[in-house]
mmCIF file of N, CA and C in Angstrom:
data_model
loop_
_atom_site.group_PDB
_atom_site.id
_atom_site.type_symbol
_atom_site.label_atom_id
_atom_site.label_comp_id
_atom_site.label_asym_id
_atom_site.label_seq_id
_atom_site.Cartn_x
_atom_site.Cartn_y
_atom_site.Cartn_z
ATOM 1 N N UNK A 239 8.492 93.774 78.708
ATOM 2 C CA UNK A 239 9.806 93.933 79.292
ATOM 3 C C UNK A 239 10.153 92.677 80.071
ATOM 4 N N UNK A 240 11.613 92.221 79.878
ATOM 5 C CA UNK A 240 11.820 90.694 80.612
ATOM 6 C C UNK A 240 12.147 91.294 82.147
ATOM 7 N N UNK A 241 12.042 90.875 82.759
ATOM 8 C CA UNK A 241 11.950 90.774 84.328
ATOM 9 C C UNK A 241 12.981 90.323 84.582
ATOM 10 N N UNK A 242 13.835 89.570 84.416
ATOM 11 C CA UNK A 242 14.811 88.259 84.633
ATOM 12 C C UNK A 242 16.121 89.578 83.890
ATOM 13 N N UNK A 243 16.416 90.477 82.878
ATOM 14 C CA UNK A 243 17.406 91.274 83.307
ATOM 15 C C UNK A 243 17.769 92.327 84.199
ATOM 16 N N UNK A 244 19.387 93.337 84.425
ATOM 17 C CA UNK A 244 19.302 93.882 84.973
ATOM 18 C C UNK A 244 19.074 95.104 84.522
ATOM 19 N N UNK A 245 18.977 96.124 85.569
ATOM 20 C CA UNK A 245 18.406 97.567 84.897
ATOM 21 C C UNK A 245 19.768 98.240 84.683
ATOM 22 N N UNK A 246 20.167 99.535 84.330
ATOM 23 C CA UNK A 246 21.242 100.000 84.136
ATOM 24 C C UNK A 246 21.878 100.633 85.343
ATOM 25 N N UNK A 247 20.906 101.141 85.764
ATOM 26 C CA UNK A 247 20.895 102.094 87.484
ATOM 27 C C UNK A 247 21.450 100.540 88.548
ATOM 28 N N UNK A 248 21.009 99.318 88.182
ATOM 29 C CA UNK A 248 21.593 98.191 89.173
ATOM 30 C C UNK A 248 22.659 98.336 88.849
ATOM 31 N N UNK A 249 23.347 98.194 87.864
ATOM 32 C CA UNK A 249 24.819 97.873 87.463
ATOM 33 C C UNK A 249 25.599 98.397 87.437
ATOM 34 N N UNK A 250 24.948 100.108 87.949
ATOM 35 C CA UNK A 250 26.055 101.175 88.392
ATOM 36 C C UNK A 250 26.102 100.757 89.708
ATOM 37 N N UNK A 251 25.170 101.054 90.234
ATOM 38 C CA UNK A 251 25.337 100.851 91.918
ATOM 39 C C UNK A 251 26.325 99.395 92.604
ATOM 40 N N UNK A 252 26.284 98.527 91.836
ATOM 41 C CA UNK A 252 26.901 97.308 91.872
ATOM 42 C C UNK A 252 28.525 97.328 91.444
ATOM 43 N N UNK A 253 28.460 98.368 90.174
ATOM 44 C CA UNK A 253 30.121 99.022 89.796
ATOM 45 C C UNK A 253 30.595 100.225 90.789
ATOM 46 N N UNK A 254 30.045 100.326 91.526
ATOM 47 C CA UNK A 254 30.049 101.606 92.863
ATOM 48 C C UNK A 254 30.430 101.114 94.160
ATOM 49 N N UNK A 255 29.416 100.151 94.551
ATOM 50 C CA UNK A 255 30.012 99.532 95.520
ATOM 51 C C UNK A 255 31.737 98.672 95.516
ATOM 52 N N UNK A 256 32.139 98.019 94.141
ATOM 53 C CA UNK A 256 33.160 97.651 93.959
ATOM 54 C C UNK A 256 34.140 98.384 94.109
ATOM 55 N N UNK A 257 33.896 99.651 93.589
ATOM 56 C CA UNK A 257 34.967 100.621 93.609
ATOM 57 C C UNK A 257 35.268 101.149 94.662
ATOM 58 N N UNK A 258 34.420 101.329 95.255
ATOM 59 C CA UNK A 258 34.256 101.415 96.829
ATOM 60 C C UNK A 258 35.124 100.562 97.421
ATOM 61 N N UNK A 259 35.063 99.363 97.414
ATOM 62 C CA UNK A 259 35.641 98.100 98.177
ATOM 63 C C UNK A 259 37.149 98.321 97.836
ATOM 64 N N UNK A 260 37.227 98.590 96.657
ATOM 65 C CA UNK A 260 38.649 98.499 96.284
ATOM 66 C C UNK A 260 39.415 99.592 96.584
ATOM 67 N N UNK A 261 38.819 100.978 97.059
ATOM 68 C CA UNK A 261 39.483 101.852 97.168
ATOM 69 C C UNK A 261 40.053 101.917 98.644
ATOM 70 N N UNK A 262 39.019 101.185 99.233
ATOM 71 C CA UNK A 262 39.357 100.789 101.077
ATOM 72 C C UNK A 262 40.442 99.638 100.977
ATOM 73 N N UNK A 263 40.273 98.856 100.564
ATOM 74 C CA UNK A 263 41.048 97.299 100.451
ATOM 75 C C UNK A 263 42.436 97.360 99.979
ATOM 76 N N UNK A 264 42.810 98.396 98.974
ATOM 77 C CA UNK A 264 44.211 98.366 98.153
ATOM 78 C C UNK A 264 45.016 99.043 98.988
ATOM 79 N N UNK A 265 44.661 99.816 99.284
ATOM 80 C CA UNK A 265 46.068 100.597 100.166
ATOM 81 C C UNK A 265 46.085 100.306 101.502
ATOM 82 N N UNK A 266 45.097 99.431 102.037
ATOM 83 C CA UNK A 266 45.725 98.739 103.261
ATOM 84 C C UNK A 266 46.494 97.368 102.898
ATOM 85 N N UNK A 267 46.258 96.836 101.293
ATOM 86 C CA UNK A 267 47.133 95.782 101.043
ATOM 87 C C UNK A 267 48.219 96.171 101.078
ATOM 88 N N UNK A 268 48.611 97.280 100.430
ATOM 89 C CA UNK A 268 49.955 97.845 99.969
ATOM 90 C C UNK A 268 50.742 98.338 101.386
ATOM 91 N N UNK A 269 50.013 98.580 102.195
ATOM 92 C CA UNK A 269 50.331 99.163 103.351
ATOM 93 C C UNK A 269 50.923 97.890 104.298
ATOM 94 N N UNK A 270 50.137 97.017 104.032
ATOM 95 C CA UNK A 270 50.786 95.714 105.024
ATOM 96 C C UNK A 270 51.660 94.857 104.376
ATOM 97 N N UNK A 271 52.129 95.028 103.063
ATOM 98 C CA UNK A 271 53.488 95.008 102.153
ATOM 99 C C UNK A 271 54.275 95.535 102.862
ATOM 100 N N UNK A 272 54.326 96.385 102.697
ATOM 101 C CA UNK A 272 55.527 97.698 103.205
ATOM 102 C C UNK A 272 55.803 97.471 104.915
ATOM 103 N N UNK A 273 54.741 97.123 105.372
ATOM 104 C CA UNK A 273 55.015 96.424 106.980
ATOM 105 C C UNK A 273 55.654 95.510 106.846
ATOM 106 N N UNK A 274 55.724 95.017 105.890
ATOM 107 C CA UNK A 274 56.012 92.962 106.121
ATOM 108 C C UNK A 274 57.181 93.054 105.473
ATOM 109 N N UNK A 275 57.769 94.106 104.686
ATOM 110 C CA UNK A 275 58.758 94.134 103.763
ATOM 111 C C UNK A 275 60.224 94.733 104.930
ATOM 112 N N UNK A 276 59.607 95.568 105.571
ATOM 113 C CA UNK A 276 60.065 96.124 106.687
ATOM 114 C C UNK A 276 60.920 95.506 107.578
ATOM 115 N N UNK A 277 59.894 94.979 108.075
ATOM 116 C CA UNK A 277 59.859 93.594 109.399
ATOM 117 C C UNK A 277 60.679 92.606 108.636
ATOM 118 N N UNK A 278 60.910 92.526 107.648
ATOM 119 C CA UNK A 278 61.407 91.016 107.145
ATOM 120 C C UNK A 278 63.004 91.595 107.184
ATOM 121 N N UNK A 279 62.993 92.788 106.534
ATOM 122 C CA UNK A 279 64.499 92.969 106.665
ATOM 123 C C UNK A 279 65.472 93.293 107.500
ATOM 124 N N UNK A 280 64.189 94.091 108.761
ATOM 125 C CA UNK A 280 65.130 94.049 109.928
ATOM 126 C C UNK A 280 65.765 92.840 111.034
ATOM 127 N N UNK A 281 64.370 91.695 110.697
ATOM 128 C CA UNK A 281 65.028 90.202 111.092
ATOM 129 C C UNK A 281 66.628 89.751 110.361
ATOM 130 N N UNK A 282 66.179 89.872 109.279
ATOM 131 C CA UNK A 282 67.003 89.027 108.454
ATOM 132 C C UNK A 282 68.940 90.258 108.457
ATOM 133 N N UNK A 283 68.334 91.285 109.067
ATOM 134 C CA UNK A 283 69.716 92.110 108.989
ATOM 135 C C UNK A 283 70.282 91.647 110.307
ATOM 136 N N UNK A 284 68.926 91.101 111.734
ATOM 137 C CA UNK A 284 69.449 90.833 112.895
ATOM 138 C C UNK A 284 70.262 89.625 113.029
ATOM 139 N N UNK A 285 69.794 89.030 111.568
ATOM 140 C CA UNK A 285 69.912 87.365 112.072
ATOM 141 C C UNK A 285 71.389 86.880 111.474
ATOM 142 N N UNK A 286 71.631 88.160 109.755
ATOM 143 C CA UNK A 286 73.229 87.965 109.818
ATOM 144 C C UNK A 286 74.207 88.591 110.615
ATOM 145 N N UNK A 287 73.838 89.446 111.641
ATOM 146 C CA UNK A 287 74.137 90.098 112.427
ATOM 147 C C UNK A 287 74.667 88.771 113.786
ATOM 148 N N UNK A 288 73.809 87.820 114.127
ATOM 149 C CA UNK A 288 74.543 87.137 114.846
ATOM 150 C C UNK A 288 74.948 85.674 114.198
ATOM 151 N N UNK A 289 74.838 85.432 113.149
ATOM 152 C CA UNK A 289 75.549 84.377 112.764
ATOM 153 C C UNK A 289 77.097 85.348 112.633
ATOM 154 N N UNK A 290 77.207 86.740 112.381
ATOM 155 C CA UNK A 290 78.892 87.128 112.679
ATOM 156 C C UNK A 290 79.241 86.941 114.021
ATOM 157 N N UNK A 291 78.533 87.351 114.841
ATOM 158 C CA UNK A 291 78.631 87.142 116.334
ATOM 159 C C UNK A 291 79.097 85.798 116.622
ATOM 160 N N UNK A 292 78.371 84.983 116.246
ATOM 161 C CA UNK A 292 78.502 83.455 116.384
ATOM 162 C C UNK A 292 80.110 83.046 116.042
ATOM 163 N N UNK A 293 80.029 83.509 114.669
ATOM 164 C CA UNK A 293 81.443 83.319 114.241
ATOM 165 C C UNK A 293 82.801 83.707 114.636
ATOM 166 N N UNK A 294 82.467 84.926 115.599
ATOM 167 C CA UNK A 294 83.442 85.421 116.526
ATOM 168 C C UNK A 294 84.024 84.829 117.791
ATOM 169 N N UNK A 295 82.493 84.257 118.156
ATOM 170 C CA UNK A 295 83.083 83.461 119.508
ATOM 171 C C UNK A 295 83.688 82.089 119.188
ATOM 172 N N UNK A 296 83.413 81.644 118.070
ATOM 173 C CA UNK A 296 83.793 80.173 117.996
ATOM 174 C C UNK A 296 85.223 80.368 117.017
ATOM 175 N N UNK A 297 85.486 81.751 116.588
ATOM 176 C CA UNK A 297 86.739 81.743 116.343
ATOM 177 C C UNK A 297 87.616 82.926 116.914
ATOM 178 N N UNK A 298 88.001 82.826 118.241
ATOM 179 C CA UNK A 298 88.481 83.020 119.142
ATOM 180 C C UNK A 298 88.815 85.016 119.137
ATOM 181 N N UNK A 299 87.279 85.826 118.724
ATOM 182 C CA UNK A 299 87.100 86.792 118.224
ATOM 183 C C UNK A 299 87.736 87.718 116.775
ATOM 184 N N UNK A 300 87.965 86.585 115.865
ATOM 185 C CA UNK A 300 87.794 86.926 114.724
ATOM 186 C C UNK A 300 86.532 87.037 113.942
ATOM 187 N N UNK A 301 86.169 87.798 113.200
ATOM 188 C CA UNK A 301 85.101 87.784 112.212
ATOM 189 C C UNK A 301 85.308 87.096 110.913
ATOM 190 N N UNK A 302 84.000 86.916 110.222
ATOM 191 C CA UNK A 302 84.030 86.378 109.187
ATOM 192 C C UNK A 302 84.528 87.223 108.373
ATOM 193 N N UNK A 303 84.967 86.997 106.944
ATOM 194 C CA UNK A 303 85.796 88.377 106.180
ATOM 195 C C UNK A 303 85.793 87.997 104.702
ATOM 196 N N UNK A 304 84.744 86.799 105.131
ATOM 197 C CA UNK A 304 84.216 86.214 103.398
ATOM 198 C C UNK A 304 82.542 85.705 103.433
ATOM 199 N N UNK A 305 82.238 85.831 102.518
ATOM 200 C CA UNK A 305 80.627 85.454 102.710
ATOM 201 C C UNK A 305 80.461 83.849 102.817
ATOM 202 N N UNK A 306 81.614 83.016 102.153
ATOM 203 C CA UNK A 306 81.527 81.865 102.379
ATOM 204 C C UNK A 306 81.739 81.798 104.330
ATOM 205 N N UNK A 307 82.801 81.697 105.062
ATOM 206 C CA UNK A 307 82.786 81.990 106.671
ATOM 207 C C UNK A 307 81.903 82.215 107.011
ATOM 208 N N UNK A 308 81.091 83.061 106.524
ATOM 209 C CA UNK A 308 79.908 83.438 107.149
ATOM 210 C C UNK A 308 79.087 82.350 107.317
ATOM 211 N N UNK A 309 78.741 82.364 106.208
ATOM 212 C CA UNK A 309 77.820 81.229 105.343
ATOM 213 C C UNK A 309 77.883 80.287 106.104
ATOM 214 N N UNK A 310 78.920 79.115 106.437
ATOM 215 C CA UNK A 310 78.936 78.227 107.672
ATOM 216 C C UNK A 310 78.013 78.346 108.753
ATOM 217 N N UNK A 311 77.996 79.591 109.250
ATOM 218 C CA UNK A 311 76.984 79.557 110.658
ATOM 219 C C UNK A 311 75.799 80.082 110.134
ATOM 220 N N UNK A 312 74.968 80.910 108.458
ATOM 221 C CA UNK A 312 74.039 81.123 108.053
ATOM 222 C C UNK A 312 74.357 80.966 106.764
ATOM 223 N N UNK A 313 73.233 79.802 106.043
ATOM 224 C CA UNK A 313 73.419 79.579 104.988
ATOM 225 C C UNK A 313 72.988 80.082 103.916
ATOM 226 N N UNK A 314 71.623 80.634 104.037
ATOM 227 C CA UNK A 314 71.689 81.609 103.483
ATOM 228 C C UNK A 314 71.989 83.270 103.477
ATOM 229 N N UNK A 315 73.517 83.413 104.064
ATOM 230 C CA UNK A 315 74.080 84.543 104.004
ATOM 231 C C UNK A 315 74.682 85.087 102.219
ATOM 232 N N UNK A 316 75.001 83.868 101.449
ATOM 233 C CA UNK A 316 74.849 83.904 100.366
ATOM 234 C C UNK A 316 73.844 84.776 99.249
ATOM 235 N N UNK A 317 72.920 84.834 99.720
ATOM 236 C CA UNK A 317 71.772 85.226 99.551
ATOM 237 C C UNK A 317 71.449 86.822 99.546
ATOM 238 N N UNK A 318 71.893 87.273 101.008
ATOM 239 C CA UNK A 318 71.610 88.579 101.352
ATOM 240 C C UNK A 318 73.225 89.230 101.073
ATOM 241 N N UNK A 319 74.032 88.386 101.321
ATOM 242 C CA UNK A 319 75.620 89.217 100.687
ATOM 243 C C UNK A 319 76.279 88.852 99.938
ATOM 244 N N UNK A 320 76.198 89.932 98.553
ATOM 245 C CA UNK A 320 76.478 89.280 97.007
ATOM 246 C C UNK A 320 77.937 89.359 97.320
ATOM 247 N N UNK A 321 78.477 90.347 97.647
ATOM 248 C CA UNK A 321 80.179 89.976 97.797
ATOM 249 C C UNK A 321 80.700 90.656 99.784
ATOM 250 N N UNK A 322 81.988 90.120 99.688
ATOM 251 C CA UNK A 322 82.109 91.164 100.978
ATOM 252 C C UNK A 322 82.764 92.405 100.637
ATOM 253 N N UNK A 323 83.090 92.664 99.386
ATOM 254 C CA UNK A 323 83.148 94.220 98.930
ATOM 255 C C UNK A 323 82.424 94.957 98.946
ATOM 256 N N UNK A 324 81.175 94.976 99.622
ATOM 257 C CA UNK A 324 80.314 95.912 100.010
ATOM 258 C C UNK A 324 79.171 96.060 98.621
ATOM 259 N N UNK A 325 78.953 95.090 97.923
ATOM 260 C CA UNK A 325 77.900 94.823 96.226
ATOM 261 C C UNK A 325 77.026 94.764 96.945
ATOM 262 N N UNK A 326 75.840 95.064 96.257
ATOM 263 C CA UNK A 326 74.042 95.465 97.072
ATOM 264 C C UNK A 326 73.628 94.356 96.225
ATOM 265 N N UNK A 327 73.037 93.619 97.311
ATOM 266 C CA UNK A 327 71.673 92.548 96.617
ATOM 267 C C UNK A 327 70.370 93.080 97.239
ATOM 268 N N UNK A 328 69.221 92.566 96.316
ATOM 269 C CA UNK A 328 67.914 93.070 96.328
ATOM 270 C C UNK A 328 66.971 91.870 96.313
ATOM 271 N N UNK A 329 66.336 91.920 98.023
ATOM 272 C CA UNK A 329 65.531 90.941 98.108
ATOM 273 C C UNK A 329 64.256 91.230 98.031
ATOM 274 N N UNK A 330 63.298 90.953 97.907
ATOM 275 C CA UNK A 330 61.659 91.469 98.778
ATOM 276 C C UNK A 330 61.826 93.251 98.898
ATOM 277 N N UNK A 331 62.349 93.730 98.549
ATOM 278 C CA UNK A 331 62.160 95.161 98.202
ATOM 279 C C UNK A 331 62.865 95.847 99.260
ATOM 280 N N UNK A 332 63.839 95.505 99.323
ATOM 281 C CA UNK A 332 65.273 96.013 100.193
ATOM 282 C C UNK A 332 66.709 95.565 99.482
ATOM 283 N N UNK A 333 67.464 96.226 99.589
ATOM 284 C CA UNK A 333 69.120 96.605 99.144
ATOM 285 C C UNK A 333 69.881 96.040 100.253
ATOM 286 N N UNK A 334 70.745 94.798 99.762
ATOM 287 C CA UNK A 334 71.585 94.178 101.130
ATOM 288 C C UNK A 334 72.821 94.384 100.466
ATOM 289 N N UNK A 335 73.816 95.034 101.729
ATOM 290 C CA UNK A 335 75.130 95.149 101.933
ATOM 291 C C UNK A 335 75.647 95.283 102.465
ATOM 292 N N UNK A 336 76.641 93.974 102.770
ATOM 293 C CA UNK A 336 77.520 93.359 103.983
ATOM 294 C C UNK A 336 78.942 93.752 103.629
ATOM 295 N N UNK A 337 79.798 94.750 104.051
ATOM 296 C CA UNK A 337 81.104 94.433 104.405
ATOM 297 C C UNK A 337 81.735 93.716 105.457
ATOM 298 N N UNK A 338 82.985 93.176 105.232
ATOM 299 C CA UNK A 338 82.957 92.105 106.238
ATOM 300 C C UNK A 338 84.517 91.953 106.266
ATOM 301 N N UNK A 339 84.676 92.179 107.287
ATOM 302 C CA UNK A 339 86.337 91.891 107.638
ATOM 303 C C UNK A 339 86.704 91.373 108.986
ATOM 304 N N UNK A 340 87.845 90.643 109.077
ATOM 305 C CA UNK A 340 88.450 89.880 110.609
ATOM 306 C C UNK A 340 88.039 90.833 111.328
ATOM 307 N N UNK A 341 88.054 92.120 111.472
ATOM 308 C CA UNK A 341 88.019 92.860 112.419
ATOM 309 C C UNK A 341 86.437 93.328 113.175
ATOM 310 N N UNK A 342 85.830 93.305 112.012
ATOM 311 C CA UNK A 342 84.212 93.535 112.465
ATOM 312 C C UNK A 342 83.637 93.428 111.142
ATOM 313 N N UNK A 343 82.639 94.114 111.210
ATOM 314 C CA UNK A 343 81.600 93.997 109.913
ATOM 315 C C UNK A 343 80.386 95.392 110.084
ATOM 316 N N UNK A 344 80.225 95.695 108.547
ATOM 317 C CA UNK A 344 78.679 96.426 108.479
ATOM 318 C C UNK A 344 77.732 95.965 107.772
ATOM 319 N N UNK A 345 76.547 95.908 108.623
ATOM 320 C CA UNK A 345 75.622 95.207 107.477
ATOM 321 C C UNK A 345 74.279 96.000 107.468
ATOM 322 N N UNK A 346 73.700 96.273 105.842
ATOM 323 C CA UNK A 346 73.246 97.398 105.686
ATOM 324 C C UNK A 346 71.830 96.789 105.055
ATOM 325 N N UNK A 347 70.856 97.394 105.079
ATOM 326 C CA UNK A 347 69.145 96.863 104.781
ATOM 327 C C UNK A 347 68.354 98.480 104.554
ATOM 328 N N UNK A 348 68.662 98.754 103.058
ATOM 329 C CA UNK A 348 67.636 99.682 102.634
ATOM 330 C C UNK A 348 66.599 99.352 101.483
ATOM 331 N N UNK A 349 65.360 100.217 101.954
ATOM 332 C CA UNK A 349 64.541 100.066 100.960
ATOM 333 C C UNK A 349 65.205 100.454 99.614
ATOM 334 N N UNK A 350 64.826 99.874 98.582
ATOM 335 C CA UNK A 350 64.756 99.786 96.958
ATOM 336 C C UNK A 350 63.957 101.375 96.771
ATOM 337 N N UNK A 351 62.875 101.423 97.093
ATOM 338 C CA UNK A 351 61.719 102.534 96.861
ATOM 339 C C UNK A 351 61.721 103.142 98.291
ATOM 340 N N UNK A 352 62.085 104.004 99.091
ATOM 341 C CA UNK A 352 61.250 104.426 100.397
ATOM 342 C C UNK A 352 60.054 105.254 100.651
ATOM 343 N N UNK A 353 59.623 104.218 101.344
ATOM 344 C CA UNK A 353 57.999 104.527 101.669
ATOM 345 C C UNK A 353 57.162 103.644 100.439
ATOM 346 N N UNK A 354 57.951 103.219 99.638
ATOM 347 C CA UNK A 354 57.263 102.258 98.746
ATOM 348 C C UNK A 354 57.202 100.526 99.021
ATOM 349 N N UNK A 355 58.615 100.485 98.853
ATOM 350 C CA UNK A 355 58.810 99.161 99.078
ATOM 351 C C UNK A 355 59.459 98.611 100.833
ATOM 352 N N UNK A 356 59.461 99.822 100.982
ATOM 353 C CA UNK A 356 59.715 99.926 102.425
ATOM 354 C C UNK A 356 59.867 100.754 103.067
ATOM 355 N N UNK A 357 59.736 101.086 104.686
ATOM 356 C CA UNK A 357 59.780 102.028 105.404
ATOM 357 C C UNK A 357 61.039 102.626 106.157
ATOM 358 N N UNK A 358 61.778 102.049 106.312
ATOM 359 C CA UNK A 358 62.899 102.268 107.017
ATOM 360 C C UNK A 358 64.131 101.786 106.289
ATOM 361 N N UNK A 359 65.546 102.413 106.839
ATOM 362 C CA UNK A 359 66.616 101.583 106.410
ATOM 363 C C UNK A 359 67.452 101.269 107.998
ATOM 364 N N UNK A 360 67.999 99.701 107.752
ATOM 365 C CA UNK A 360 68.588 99.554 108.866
ATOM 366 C C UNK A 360 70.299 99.597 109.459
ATOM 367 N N UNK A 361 70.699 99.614 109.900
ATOM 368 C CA UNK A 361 72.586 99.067 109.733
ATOM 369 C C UNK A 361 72.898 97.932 111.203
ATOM 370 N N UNK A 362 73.214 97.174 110.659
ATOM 371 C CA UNK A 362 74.064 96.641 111.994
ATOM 372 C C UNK A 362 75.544 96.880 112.055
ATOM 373 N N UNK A 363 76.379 96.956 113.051
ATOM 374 C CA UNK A 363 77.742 96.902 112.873
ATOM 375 C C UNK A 363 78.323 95.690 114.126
ATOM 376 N N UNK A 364 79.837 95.802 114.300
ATOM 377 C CA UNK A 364 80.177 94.685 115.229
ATOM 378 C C UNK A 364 79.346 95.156 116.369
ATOM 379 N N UNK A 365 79.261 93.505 117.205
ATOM 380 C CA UNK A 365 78.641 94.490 118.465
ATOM 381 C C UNK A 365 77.094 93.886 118.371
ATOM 382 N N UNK A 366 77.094 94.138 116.906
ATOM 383 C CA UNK A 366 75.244 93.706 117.206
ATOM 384 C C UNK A 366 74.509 94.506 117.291
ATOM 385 N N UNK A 367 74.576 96.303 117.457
ATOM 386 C CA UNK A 367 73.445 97.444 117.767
ATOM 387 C C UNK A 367 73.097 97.329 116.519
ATOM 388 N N UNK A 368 71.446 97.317 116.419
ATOM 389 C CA UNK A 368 70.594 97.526 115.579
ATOM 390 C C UNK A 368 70.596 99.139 115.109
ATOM 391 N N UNK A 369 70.641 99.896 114.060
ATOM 392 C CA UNK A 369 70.309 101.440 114.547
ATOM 393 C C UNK A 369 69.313 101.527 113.032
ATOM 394 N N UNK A 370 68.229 102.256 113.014
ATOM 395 C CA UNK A 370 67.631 102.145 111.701
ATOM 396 C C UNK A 370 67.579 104.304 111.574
ATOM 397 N N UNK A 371 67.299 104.508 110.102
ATOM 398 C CA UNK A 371 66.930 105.581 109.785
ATOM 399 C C UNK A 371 65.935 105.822 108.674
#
């Protein structure tokens, strides 16, 4: 008998421990997805949230009421608002939709999947209050 292979009983225990590893390891990956997917969209809902702000004070409390206006004080507002007719774009595993008029604005951040691709959905409106559900 060669010495130098493995036995069959090694190569389970070795396919055991893997499975093992992977069964601990995957769903805390997936889990800190869904954190990060989260977190990313409630920044990014805060952050077109005050480039409107921005745009209000420097135009003598009008709002932006086009995604280009916007766009000026965040450039990539383009990005997260496909039209200001209220059209959903899909970034990193969230649904963006900005209405947007002189008068104020809503801007909206839901998961694609919930509880999959993300945990929460957010809204901003004029004003700036964050409110999530």
């Amino acid at each position: 008998m060669d010495k130098r292979a493995f036995a069959l009983v090694e190569i389970m225990v070795i396919a055991a421990i893997i499975a093992l590893l992977a069964a601990i390891i995957v769903p805390n990956f997936l889990n800190s997805k869904l954190a990060s997917n989260t977190e990313t969209a409630k920044a990014n809902i805060l952050s077109l949230s005050k480039a409107c702000e921005t745009y209000s004070t420097v135009n003598n409390g009008a709002y932006p009421d086009t995604v280009a206006k916007l766009a000026t004080f965040m450039v990539v507002a383009k990005s997260y608002c496909a039209n200001e007719t209220g059209g959903v774009t899909s970034i990193q595993g969230y649904n963006y939709k900005c209405s947007l008029g002189s008068g104020g604005y809503t801007l909206e951040a839901s998961p694609v999947k919930a509880g999959i691709t993300g945990a929460a959905a957010y809204t901003v409106t004029t004003g700036g209050a964050l409110k999530s559900s």
